[in-house]
XYZ file of C-alpha atoms in Angstrom:
778
model
C 0.000 0.000 0.000
C 1.121 3.579 -0.629
C 0.448 7.094 0.694
C -0.030 9.027 -2.542
C -0.662 12.612 -3.585
C -0.863 14.250 -6.990
C 0.520 17.610 -8.169
C -0.714 19.793 -11.031
C 2.118 21.466 -12.965
C 2.617 23.946 -15.777
C 5.569 22.220 -17.457
C 7.535 21.344 -14.303
C 6.363 24.142 -12.023
C 3.959 22.837 -9.374
C 0.873 25.049 -9.043
C -1.486 22.808 -7.033
C -1.244 19.747 -4.810
C -3.942 17.309 -3.668
C -4.331 15.864 -0.176
C -2.493 12.611 0.655
C -4.606 9.453 0.410
C -3.083 6.949 2.803
C -2.645 3.174 2.415
C -4.187 2.798 -1.014
C -3.198 1.656 -4.501
C -6.400 3.155 -5.978
C -6.597 6.612 -4.327
C -9.635 8.806 -5.049
C -8.991 12.575 -4.799
C -12.155 14.236 -6.122
C -10.513 17.679 -6.027
C -11.135 20.634 -8.310
C -8.476 23.236 -9.084
C -9.167 26.355 -11.123
C -6.742 28.997 -12.354
C -6.158 31.616 -14.950
C -2.925 30.549 -16.652
C -0.442 33.398 -16.094
C 2.266 32.444 -18.594
C 3.022 30.401 -21.704
C 3.514 26.668 -21.228
C 4.100 23.549 -23.341
C 2.633 20.805 -21.145
C 0.006 20.549 -18.451
C 1.551 17.818 -16.273
C 0.350 15.713 -13.360
C 2.831 13.888 -11.106
C 1.947 11.099 -8.665
C 4.173 10.953 -5.570
C 4.543 8.338 -2.850
C 5.086 10.093 0.501
C 8.232 9.130 2.384
C 8.404 10.514 5.915
C 12.197 10.220 6.255
C 13.540 10.814 2.734
C 12.393 12.841 -0.235
C 9.014 11.696 -1.582
C 9.463 9.370 -4.557
C 7.830 9.970 -7.965
C 5.683 7.076 -9.202
C 4.919 8.514 -12.634
C 3.432 11.386 -14.586
C 0.887 12.370 -17.222
C 1.945 15.223 -19.533
C -0.644 16.672 -21.942
C 0.649 18.970 -24.675
C -1.049 22.365 -24.748
C -2.318 21.775 -28.300
C -3.910 18.447 -27.248
C -5.903 19.889 -24.315
C -8.863 20.599 -26.585
C -9.145 16.846 -27.397
C -9.870 16.018 -23.765
C -11.909 19.157 -22.966
C -14.515 18.400 -20.293
C -14.302 14.608 -20.724
C -13.421 12.103 -18.030
C -10.306 10.377 -19.403
C -7.966 7.681 -18.060
C -4.302 8.415 -18.880
C -1.479 5.867 -18.597
C 1.241 7.017 -16.197
C 4.633 7.503 -17.866
C 8.070 7.084 -16.318
C 9.818 10.236 -15.092
C 13.507 10.625 -15.894
C 15.872 13.326 -17.084
C 15.241 12.339 -20.711
C 11.547 13.222 -20.444
C 11.802 16.262 -18.125
C 12.450 19.010 -20.634
C 11.276 22.610 -20.898
C 12.657 25.902 -22.186
C 14.072 27.191 -25.460
C 17.470 28.073 -26.922
C 18.542 30.874 -29.298
C 21.120 29.796 -31.923
C 22.908 31.317 -34.898
C 24.546 29.020 -37.476
C 26.809 30.082 -40.355
C 28.371 27.758 -42.942
C 31.159 29.399 -44.930
C 33.772 28.518 -47.549
C 37.314 29.345 -46.527
C 40.222 29.533 -49.007
C 43.495 28.567 -47.335
C 46.954 30.043 -48.153
C 47.638 27.128 -50.495
C 44.520 27.906 -52.505
C 42.388 25.011 -51.334
C 38.827 25.296 -50.014
C 37.336 23.949 -46.825
C 33.962 24.523 -45.144
C 33.701 25.901 -41.656
C 30.647 25.995 -39.426
C 30.281 28.736 -36.829
C 27.727 27.940 -34.097
C 26.800 30.801 -31.789
C 24.865 29.881 -28.631
C 23.216 33.176 -27.638
C 20.861 32.444 -24.720
C 18.245 30.126 -23.210
C 14.928 30.826 -21.531
C 12.783 28.881 -19.047
C 15.133 25.967 -18.328
C 13.923 23.605 -15.576
C 15.135 24.094 -12.005
C 16.552 20.773 -10.763
C 16.572 20.178 -6.993
C 16.138 23.892 -6.361
C 19.059 25.041 -8.538
C 19.984 25.714 -12.144
C 23.675 26.204 -13.091
C 23.414 25.605 -16.843
C 26.004 25.133 -19.552
C 25.725 23.973 -23.185
C 27.734 21.463 -25.193
C 27.855 21.828 -28.973
C 28.710 18.694 -30.972
C 29.289 18.241 -34.690
C 28.524 14.572 -35.360
C 28.790 12.505 -38.532
C 29.173 8.842 -39.503
C 32.919 8.884 -38.914
C 33.490 11.725 -36.454
C 32.223 13.534 -33.358
C 33.673 16.792 -32.086
C 32.304 18.480 -28.940
C 32.822 21.934 -27.376
C 31.425 23.450 -24.192
C 30.277 26.897 -22.926
C 31.051 28.386 -19.526
C 28.714 27.487 -16.636
C 26.253 30.251 -15.733
C 25.435 30.170 -12.021
C 21.948 30.385 -10.453
C 19.851 31.225 -13.480
C 17.386 29.374 -15.687
C 17.600 32.155 -18.310
C 21.354 32.070 -19.086
C 23.075 34.453 -21.562
C 26.040 32.585 -23.119
C 26.843 34.471 -26.353
C 29.706 32.083 -27.209
C 30.829 31.060 -30.744
C 32.283 27.640 -31.665
C 34.012 26.845 -34.984
C 34.012 23.423 -36.648
C 35.707 22.226 -39.834
C 32.990 20.491 -41.835
C 34.690 19.268 -45.073
C 38.252 18.264 -45.869
C 40.178 20.790 -47.955
C 40.034 20.146 -51.706
C 41.621 21.938 -54.639
C 39.865 25.194 -55.505
C 39.815 24.686 -59.294
C 37.094 21.993 -58.997
C 33.732 23.684 -59.515
C 31.083 23.257 -56.820
C 33.292 20.755 -55.060
C 31.173 21.072 -51.920
C 27.988 20.068 -53.693
C 29.481 17.026 -55.408
C 32.485 15.688 -53.554
C 31.268 15.812 -49.961
C 27.524 15.871 -50.444
C 26.961 12.492 -48.786
C 29.241 13.360 -45.889
C 27.519 16.693 -45.179
C 24.005 15.276 -45.550
C 24.750 12.760 -42.836
C 26.115 15.331 -40.388
C 24.216 17.071 -37.666
C 24.903 19.723 -35.104
C 23.722 18.835 -31.605
C 23.276 21.277 -28.726
C 22.795 19.753 -25.258
C 21.901 21.751 -22.126
C 23.190 20.499 -18.767
C 22.864 21.480 -15.129
C 26.320 21.516 -13.513
C 25.827 19.386 -10.417
C 28.032 19.282 -7.321
C 26.900 15.717 -6.666
C 28.945 12.659 -7.544
C 26.145 11.350 -9.813
C 27.194 13.732 -12.586
C 25.511 16.617 -14.397
C 21.778 16.569 -15.149
C 20.440 16.625 -18.700
C 18.097 19.603 -19.373
C 17.242 19.124 -23.044
C 18.742 18.869 -26.514
C 18.447 20.080 -30.063
C 19.512 18.178 -33.209
C 19.823 19.969 -36.543
C 20.889 18.236 -39.812
C 23.479 20.297 -41.648
C 21.829 19.795 -45.046
C 19.264 22.514 -44.278
C 22.143 25.055 -44.279
C 22.845 24.341 -47.943
C 19.845 26.445 -48.983
C 20.987 29.395 -46.878
C 24.491 29.573 -45.466
C 23.395 31.596 -42.398
C 20.528 30.818 -40.051
C 19.359 32.329 -36.744
C 16.315 31.162 -34.743
C 14.826 30.145 -31.399
C 14.184 26.435 -30.825
C 12.225 24.501 -28.218
C 14.492 22.041 -26.436
C 13.489 18.398 -26.933
C 13.765 15.256 -24.767
C 16.298 12.553 -25.685
C 14.935 9.661 -27.725
C 16.579 6.926 -25.696
C 14.038 6.966 -22.863
C 12.958 3.736 -21.165
C 11.367 2.206 -24.234
C 11.672 -1.329 -22.916
C 9.265 -0.663 -20.048
C 5.628 -1.507 -20.634
C 3.390 1.579 -20.478
C 0.956 -0.104 -18.090
C 3.557 -0.865 -15.413
C 2.703 2.235 -13.404
C -1.097 2.370 -13.380
C -3.240 5.218 -14.672
C -4.758 8.536 -13.626
C -8.318 9.735 -14.249
C -8.629 13.428 -15.083
C -11.244 15.872 -16.288
C -9.574 18.937 -17.798
C -11.623 21.965 -18.871
C -9.495 24.319 -20.949
C -10.761 27.466 -22.639
C -8.736 30.012 -24.542
C -10.375 33.306 -25.499
C -8.851 35.832 -27.874
C -10.351 39.095 -26.613
C -10.421 42.348 -28.621
C -10.679 45.836 -27.154
C -14.105 47.025 -25.930
C -15.325 48.889 -29.014
C -15.364 45.700 -31.135
C -18.046 44.217 -28.867
C -20.378 47.244 -28.639
C -23.149 46.026 -31.037
C -23.406 42.519 -29.522
C -22.972 43.753 -25.940
C -25.666 46.455 -26.305
C -28.038 43.891 -27.812
C -27.474 41.565 -24.828
C -27.710 44.278 -22.152
C -31.092 45.520 -23.345
C -32.554 41.974 -23.061
C -34.519 42.909 -19.911
C -36.406 45.634 -21.837
C -37.423 43.444 -24.803
C -41.112 42.478 -24.907
C -41.564 39.533 -24.617
C -38.265 38.605 -22.948
C -38.177 35.318 -24.926
C -37.405 37.458 -28.004
C -34.279 38.933 -26.355
C -30.672 38.032 -27.263
C -29.876 36.662 -23.773
C -32.946 34.392 -23.730
C -32.147 33.165 -27.264
C -28.639 32.194 -26.086
C -30.253 30.017 -23.401
C -32.476 28.419 -26.051
C -29.687 27.439 -28.477
C -27.008 26.280 -25.981
C -26.903 22.545 -25.328
C -26.652 23.123 -21.553
C -28.403 26.113 -19.918
C -25.376 26.424 -17.583
C -23.168 27.180 -20.613
C -25.254 30.285 -21.335
C -25.897 31.284 -17.699
C -22.249 31.684 -16.621
C -21.159 34.406 -19.104
C -24.607 36.099 -19.107
C -24.687 36.511 -15.311
C -21.112 37.786 -15.204
C -21.808 40.274 -18.004
C -25.040 41.590 -16.406
C -23.378 41.821 -12.967
C -20.444 43.732 -14.455
C -22.772 46.336 -16.000
C -25.183 46.451 -13.028
C -28.093 44.994 -15.081
C -28.583 41.631 -13.356
C -31.752 42.568 -11.435
C -33.974 43.678 -14.348
C -32.798 40.705 -16.449
C -33.512 38.040 -13.795
C -36.863 39.704 -12.930
C -37.895 39.564 -16.591
C -36.949 35.904 -17.238
C -38.305 34.754 -13.826
C -41.612 36.515 -14.434
C -41.896 34.864 -17.886
C -41.157 31.439 -16.380
C -43.733 31.884 -13.607
C -46.378 32.728 -16.239
C -45.605 29.430 -18.007
C -45.783 27.386 -14.740
C -49.086 25.547 -14.283
C -48.583 24.025 -10.814
C -47.339 26.121 -7.836
C -45.574 23.012 -6.438
C -43.202 22.864 -9.426
C -42.212 26.545 -9.316
C -38.488 27.023 -10.213
C -37.824 23.292 -9.846
C -36.568 22.695 -13.416
C -33.111 23.399 -14.865
C -34.304 26.470 -16.741
C -32.267 29.510 -17.784
C -33.825 31.394 -14.828
C -32.778 28.852 -12.207
C -29.261 28.490 -13.668
C -28.797 32.293 -13.783
C -29.967 32.687 -10.169
C -27.678 29.795 -9.086
C -24.721 31.492 -10.746
C -25.554 34.904 -9.233
C -25.834 33.391 -5.742
C -22.525 31.584 -6.211
C -20.745 34.813 -7.232
C -22.434 37.283 -4.902
C -22.947 34.919 -1.943
C -19.456 33.456 -1.535
C -18.589 35.611 1.476
C -22.069 35.073 2.963
C -21.478 31.288 2.881
C -18.029 31.687 4.475
C -19.430 33.707 7.383
C -22.486 31.485 7.893
C -21.320 27.897 7.297
C -17.515 27.686 7.330
C -16.917 27.423 11.135
C -19.345 24.510 11.580
C -18.276 22.743 8.323
C -14.636 22.926 9.539
C -15.698 21.336 12.835
C -17.598 18.499 11.064
C -14.529 17.772 8.889
C -12.133 17.730 11.865
C -14.133 15.984 14.640
C -15.537 12.994 12.622
C -18.564 12.350 14.872
C -20.510 9.294 13.592
C -23.937 10.369 12.239
C -25.046 7.302 10.237
C -28.771 6.587 10.813
C -29.276 3.802 8.269
C -29.196 0.552 10.351
C -27.754 -1.348 7.350
C -24.740 1.020 7.148
C -23.874 1.135 10.867
C -20.285 0.192 11.705
C -19.391 -2.222 14.522
C -19.619 -0.546 17.919
C -21.783 2.362 16.692
C -25.028 3.159 18.474
C -28.014 4.253 16.354
C -29.446 6.542 19.065
C -26.070 8.283 19.643
C -25.614 8.781 15.924
C -29.132 10.201 15.579
C -28.422 12.643 18.414
C -25.103 13.726 16.786
C -26.918 14.352 13.508
C -29.770 16.212 15.222
C -27.309 18.542 16.992
C -25.461 19.337 13.749
C -28.717 19.982 11.838
C -30.053 22.129 14.678
C -26.911 24.278 14.795
C -26.727 24.717 11.002
C -30.450 25.500 10.660
C -30.126 28.074 13.476
C -27.085 29.841 11.949
C -28.870 29.972 8.570
C -32.148 31.377 9.898
C -30.284 33.968 11.984
C -28.128 35.077 9.055
C -30.830 37.051 7.201
C -29.213 40.382 7.936
C -25.941 39.250 6.224
C -27.652 38.106 3.012
C -26.152 40.121 0.083
C -28.357 42.898 -1.280
C -28.430 41.537 -4.844
C -29.748 38.176 -3.558
C -32.442 39.906 -1.471
C -33.557 41.946 -4.484
C -33.832 38.771 -6.595
C -35.834 36.988 -3.846
C -38.207 39.975 -3.569
C -38.818 39.824 -7.325
C -39.426 36.015 -7.264
C -41.808 36.323 -4.329
C -43.862 39.066 -6.015
C -44.102 37.185 -9.354
C -45.165 33.942 -7.647
C -47.760 35.615 -5.364
C -49.289 37.461 -8.331
C -49.488 34.306 -10.510
C -50.906 31.964 -7.806
C -53.101 34.274 -5.736
C -55.011 31.428 -4.105
C -51.859 29.841 -2.615
C -50.576 31.743 0.447
C -47.382 29.628 0.704
C -46.139 30.067 -2.875
C -44.318 33.314 -1.934
C -42.190 31.255 0.492
C -41.613 28.173 -1.692
C -40.426 30.427 -4.554
C -37.671 31.796 -2.277
C -36.881 28.607 -0.301
C -36.431 26.620 -3.530
C -33.355 28.812 -4.139
C -31.907 29.779 -0.765
C -32.229 26.279 0.773
C -32.412 23.851 -2.157
C -29.954 25.535 -4.517
C -27.645 27.535 -2.234
C -27.190 26.256 1.333
C -27.926 22.533 0.706
C -25.411 22.163 -2.212
C -22.774 24.120 -0.233
C -23.177 21.700 2.720
C -23.149 18.683 0.388
C -19.992 19.719 -1.553
C -18.191 22.365 0.530
C -15.080 22.159 -1.686
C -17.040 23.440 -4.721
C -18.035 26.567 -2.745
C -14.513 27.218 -1.358
C -15.599 26.246 2.177
C -12.990 23.455 2.321
C -9.849 23.025 0.208
C -10.465 19.307 -0.453
C -13.232 16.855 -1.203
C -14.254 15.449 2.239
C -13.380 11.845 3.192
C -16.164 9.213 2.739
C -17.430 9.315 6.376
C -17.577 13.141 6.475
C -19.142 13.148 3.011
C -21.927 10.828 4.254
C -22.527 13.076 7.319
C -22.755 16.160 5.074
C -25.177 14.335 2.726
C -27.516 13.540 5.659
C -27.348 17.139 6.965
C -27.926 18.566 3.470
C -31.031 16.397 2.887
C -32.495 17.368 6.266
C -31.837 21.089 5.690
C -33.676 20.849 2.334
C -36.728 19.407 4.104
C -36.647 21.931 6.971
C -36.235 24.817 4.533
C -39.591 24.087 2.952
C -41.437 24.099 6.325
C -43.108 27.049 8.029
C -40.285 27.228 10.643
C -38.205 29.395 8.324
C -40.942 31.882 7.289
C -39.581 34.863 9.240
C -36.106 34.270 7.716
C -37.609 34.041 4.205
C -39.619 37.225 4.844
C -36.484 39.082 5.926
C -34.340 38.106 2.917
C -37.123 38.862 0.414
C -38.527 42.159 1.719
C -38.088 45.150 -0.576
C -36.997 47.665 2.065
C -34.261 45.415 3.409
C -30.715 46.728 3.048
C -27.508 45.891 4.832
C -28.018 46.779 8.506
C -24.335 46.638 9.432
C -23.308 50.210 10.171
C -19.610 49.335 10.182
C -18.191 47.235 7.411
C -16.762 43.992 8.785
C -13.254 43.067 7.597
C -13.603 40.457 4.858
C -10.771 37.927 4.614
C -9.750 37.891 0.954
C -6.682 35.623 0.893
C -4.116 34.062 3.213
C -1.159 31.705 3.028
C 2.587 31.212 3.506
C 5.022 33.190 1.343
C 8.664 34.267 1.651
C 9.437 37.942 2.276
C 12.606 39.976 2.366
C 13.207 42.008 5.519
C 12.288 45.648 4.903
C 15.356 47.011 6.703
C 13.410 48.927 9.344
C 16.251 48.453 11.825
C 19.346 50.386 10.881
C 21.724 47.442 11.174
C 19.152 44.655 10.678
C 19.809 41.782 8.283
C 17.914 42.024 4.985
C 17.378 38.272 4.724
C 14.474 36.163 3.473
C 11.972 34.548 5.860
C 8.831 32.436 5.523
C 5.766 34.218 6.926
C 1.982 33.727 7.070
C 0.356 36.530 5.018
C -3.231 37.650 5.486
C -5.211 40.131 3.366
C -8.555 41.660 4.353
C -10.307 44.628 2.773
C -8.833 46.703 5.663
C -5.169 45.637 5.909
C -2.342 43.427 4.639
C -0.429 41.695 7.456
C 2.148 38.996 8.045
C 2.992 36.911 11.102
C 5.319 34.010 11.974
C 2.573 31.373 11.855
C -1.191 31.266 11.288
C -3.001 32.740 14.315
C 0.077 34.588 15.715
C 0.132 38.300 16.472
C 0.986 40.291 13.283
C 4.660 41.321 12.970
C 3.728 43.963 10.408
C 0.463 45.529 9.287
C 0.057 47.656 6.148
C -3.293 49.525 5.933
C -4.847 49.159 2.463
C -4.666 52.947 1.926
C -0.846 52.683 2.258
C -0.514 50.281 -0.692
C 0.542 52.614 -3.500
C 1.353 49.960 -6.119
C 1.688 46.182 -6.481
C 3.923 45.000 -9.306
C 6.028 42.040 -10.401
C 9.736 42.067 -9.564
C 12.282 41.114 -12.218
C 13.902 37.766 -11.534
C 17.413 39.194 -11.878
C 16.962 41.238 -8.657
C 17.459 38.320 -6.262
C 17.773 35.393 -8.746
C 14.365 34.235 -7.433
C 11.231 33.412 -9.459
C 7.606 34.488 -8.779
C 8.499 37.642 -6.844
C 6.416 40.796 -6.500
C 6.656 44.075 -4.614
C 4.232 46.024 -2.438
C 5.186 49.711 -2.593
C 4.329 51.900 0.413
C 4.731 55.620 1.273
C 8.259 57.074 1.328
C 9.324 54.501 -1.285
C 9.365 51.642 1.226
C 9.052 48.353 -0.597
C 8.119 44.894 0.670
C 9.570 42.178 -1.598
C 7.627 38.881 -1.525
C 8.105 35.504 -3.217
C 5.007 33.357 -3.895
C 5.160 29.555 -4.189
C 4.433 29.465 -7.938
C 3.311 31.555 -10.911
C -0.429 31.019 -10.257
C -0.136 32.078 -6.593
C 1.932 35.124 -7.584
C -0.700 36.221 -10.113
C -3.546 35.691 -7.592
C -1.838 37.805 -4.917
C -0.871 40.581 -7.356
C -4.409 40.722 -8.795
C -6.223 40.837 -5.461
C -3.791 43.300 -3.822
C -4.068 45.567 -6.891
C -7.866 45.392 -6.840
C -8.236 46.121 -3.151
C -5.915 49.163 -3.393
C -7.139 50.387 -6.802
C -9.018 53.397 -5.409
C -6.198 54.708 -3.190
C -5.786 58.414 -3.859
C -1.966 58.390 -3.800
C -1.481 55.400 -6.126
C 1.799 55.609 -8.048
C 1.951 55.949 -11.818
C 5.579 54.728 -12.175
C 7.691 52.126 -10.368
C 11.065 50.323 -10.491
C 10.709 46.795 -11.932
C 13.975 45.736 -10.222
C 15.323 46.139 -6.681
C 17.631 48.784 -5.190
C 20.849 46.875 -4.440
C 24.491 47.855 -3.857
C 23.771 51.558 -4.092
C 21.721 51.685 -7.316
C 18.457 50.572 -8.970
C 19.220 47.519 -11.142
C 16.665 48.590 -13.773
C 17.634 52.202 -14.546
C 21.017 52.385 -12.708
C 19.884 55.535 -10.782
C 21.877 55.851 -7.539
C 19.419 57.681 -5.242
C 17.045 55.261 -3.517
C 14.210 57.854 -3.700
C 14.453 58.252 -7.509
C 10.934 58.086 -9.048
C 10.172 54.854 -10.930
C 11.372 54.257 -14.483
C 8.432 52.142 -15.769
C 4.661 52.923 -15.921
C 2.556 51.005 -13.371
C 0.083 48.433 -14.644
C -3.495 49.343 -13.807
C -7.037 49.569 -15.059
C -8.369 46.665 -12.983
C -11.888 46.985 -11.575
C -11.998 48.205 -7.971
C -14.775 45.773 -7.028
C -13.089 42.930 -5.115
C -16.127 40.681 -4.856
C -16.857 40.497 -8.559
C -13.726 40.721 -10.635
C -15.262 40.428 -14.097
C -13.951 41.395 -17.513
C -17.005 42.432 -19.549
C -15.222 42.115 -22.898
C -14.051 38.613 -22.115
C -17.603 37.535 -21.217
C -18.949 39.057 -24.448
C -16.256 37.184 -26.409
C -17.373 33.955 -24.648
C -21.018 34.655 -25.647
C -19.936 35.379 -29.247
C -18.070 32.005 -29.261
C -21.217 30.212 -28.060
C -23.437 31.899 -30.662
C -20.843 31.018 -33.309
C -20.712 27.398 -32.132
C -24.507 27.058 -32.235
C -25.019 28.994 -35.493
C -26.971 26.076 -37.134
C -29.479 26.237 -34.241
C -29.818 30.028 -34.602
C -30.599 29.547 -38.287
C -33.076 26.772 -37.454
C -34.740 29.115 -34.929
C -34.945 31.811 -37.615
C -36.699 29.313 -39.921
C -39.108 28.455 -37.091
C -39.962 32.166 -36.637
C -40.591 32.546 -40.361
C -42.779 29.457 -40.447
C -44.805 30.563 -37.358
C -45.374 34.052 -38.800
C -46.801 32.662 -42.008
C -48.479 29.466 -40.809
C -50.227 29.151 -37.468
C -51.186 25.469 -37.641
C -49.661 22.503 -35.735
C -45.931 22.960 -35.143
C -43.317 21.018 -37.022
C -41.451 18.635 -34.720
C -38.020 20.182 -35.285
C -39.205 23.714 -34.411
C -41.079 22.861 -31.216
C -37.861 22.734 -29.144
C -37.669 26.565 -29.042
C -39.754 28.954 -26.939
C -41.047 31.526 -29.428
C -43.788 33.780 -28.025
C -43.517 36.513 -30.649
C -42.107 35.266 -34.001
C -41.625 38.760 -35.503
C -39.694 40.234 -32.523
C -37.634 37.045 -32.167
C -36.803 37.081 -35.884
C -35.610 40.711 -35.634
C -33.303 39.876 -32.697
C -31.960 36.746 -34.424
C -31.117 38.816 -37.518
C -29.126 41.278 -35.340
C -27.356 38.433 -33.488
C -26.331 36.699 -36.733
C -25.057 40.020 -38.169
C -23.114 40.861 -34.970
C -21.562 37.390 -34.770
C -20.669 37.512 -38.482
C -18.880 40.858 -38.061
C -16.880 39.580 -35.079
C -16.019 36.412 -36.982
C -14.590 38.528 -39.813
C -12.559 40.568 -37.305
C -11.107 37.370 -35.822
C -10.245 36.031 -39.290
C -8.594 39.342 -40.300
C -6.615 39.443 -37.046
C -5.368 35.879 -37.668
C -4.371 36.736 -41.247
C -2.462 39.834 -40.071
C -0.783 37.873 -37.290
C 0.111 35.126 -39.748
C 1.824 37.658 -42.039
C 3.777 39.277 -39.182
C 4.762 36.192 -37.198
C 8.008 34.470 -37.950
C 8.359 30.766 -37.182
C 11.579 30.530 -35.177
C 10.990 33.834 -33.370
C 11.162 34.083 -29.578
C 7.330 33.904 -29.333
C 7.063 30.907 -31.700
C 10.249 28.821 -31.491
C 10.846 26.009 -33.974
C 9.175 22.959 -32.443
C 6.043 24.906 -31.398
C 3.411 22.380 -32.523
C 0.423 24.655 -31.895
C 1.962 27.241 -34.228
C 2.703 24.585 -36.869
C -0.969 23.557 -36.759
C -1.962 27.224 -37.020
C 0.313 27.721 -40.071
C -1.209 24.655 -41.732
C -4.760 25.962 -41.109
C -3.874 29.431 -42.431
C -2.252 28.078 -45.577
C -5.375 25.960 -46.211
C -7.592 29.056 -45.721
C -5.447 31.173 -48.055
C -5.439 28.337 -50.658
C -9.269 28.279 -50.550
C -9.514 32.073 -50.843
C -7.150 32.073 -53.857
């Protein structure tokens, strides 16, 4: 048996880690990780480790999915065979080379061919065992010879600048009077030769230097052009463990959801965005662009996510949800089924509650959920599932106490319910009461079907999906949470909760808290450099527990300790990345305070660094004294490394990044959401056209519906047709813009440039697609 955990990596940089599942050869993790990807990468990799308490944990195997293959597995459960991990397969980074093949006439009048190989620099080499001291070997190899040369070792950098030139004699001298002697006499010899560049990590250990990647180039390609300069992706060696069977190591089940949006500037989206935002005012609402999106998408959730984010961003969520909820209530025949289906309305309200109610859930449920996960009280009440030694009455009492406490904290939390949720509940209540006037309880069931059934109960059932716990709970805790969740659903629909439902759905209700409570936004361990507050203090690096609320940014020795330093939010004047060269450390950023005091911090990985920079920037965005310029490097040894200015109070030399929304709770990019909606409309264009046909057919012929048209809700064929025409035009225009942008990019981009090194498979695919498109257009 093994104690295993899994890491999620961008190339070889770990960005997430699962819990450890002990004593199992078939561990189940059930964990979800989500991130914006902050940098370019070649592989999304997953490593399985076996924990070793005394030595370093041992790697069992890995799954590496190339970036261009992610789309193949998008949102599909897939079993991947684990592959062996060795130096031959652990490769990342790129190398910049210049090659020149020249004819040289010697003093005696004979000709020979010389090859000059210039190794300029590398970028993004892997860090092996916490260090990278790289050097390169350059080898000219042929059937009957092999000649190798070596660069200097560059210490403590994974972006080394070598700029060294090596000369090789390629062909034997021959008399000059023979014409094109190179092409005829030595053609076979040259065609069989290759230049090989290997990158190595100079190791102090007795095991020898570690392989970092290689590049093999046949010399024959230099016969077309005697000089060549390009960037190349480093490749793994071919001689990996081919003899091992692929199924020796077991397999890993993954579900990867990967989306890539190419977002234009705001003005491109104006027509489509305006059409979407006025959806609430369209009569009937089923003829609006937003409602049509819900009709054509395969899953209502697909449409709800970008729509809700877009409407929240522009402050239009309330009128939109009121309009679609009111339309749904009118179509409902039985008050007992109100809002019970997976309609666009219910999915949009779910998504709004998830976005706006995250902090509300943390305050209300997190303390008791944490206790349930830590204490492991038995709560099983099914006699068939009781374990040996468990008592049914004791278990029932444990469960009753948990349910009682959770139901009490929920029904007392009305005053903390976010305003946008209360406004939605008021609207639902009014629509339901108006539609079913003879049913006095419908005003409560309309609200309880969301707040209990679709908000609190799912959060109790799967706390990890609502950020209440970092991991999927273990099976016993999961069973306890299932029982509590089911009971809360039942209690929520009873009259006990009427006063709570009244409070959260009354129109005059606003936040009663006179003082804003500090909201915890993010916390975790990072490494910081001493700020030099003491005159003779050491400016060394220390691990500290950082905590950010909407009031202050603090750090302490360990979680729960008294803060060693507290920076009020109004004193954060800028938050920016720090260039790696400053301290030879990756993933660093700086928090700039008054009087040019700077706190330098290193995050654990690129995703963490981006998260901290984003949230610190957002929370301090409205500070009146925010800086407009900053120094991207540190002040060391009497000068700024970036601009070489000697005074430590010299104003910055680089403009600050900015323009992020100041709203911490809902960090939404409206253009990105509109691009997502455009992509969905584009994907479902055949359905839009089918819907247009249905509108035409309904306008002309009012008899029994054709089967294929009856899937759409069309209340007003003429209005719906008008909107569809505008959608199809708007999508068509954006599609043309995307195509033009790709054509322009294709013309400007050079294969072998720093952005698209030779070996970039996604770019090769792109080139192939573009050449096919241009062939068709010709």
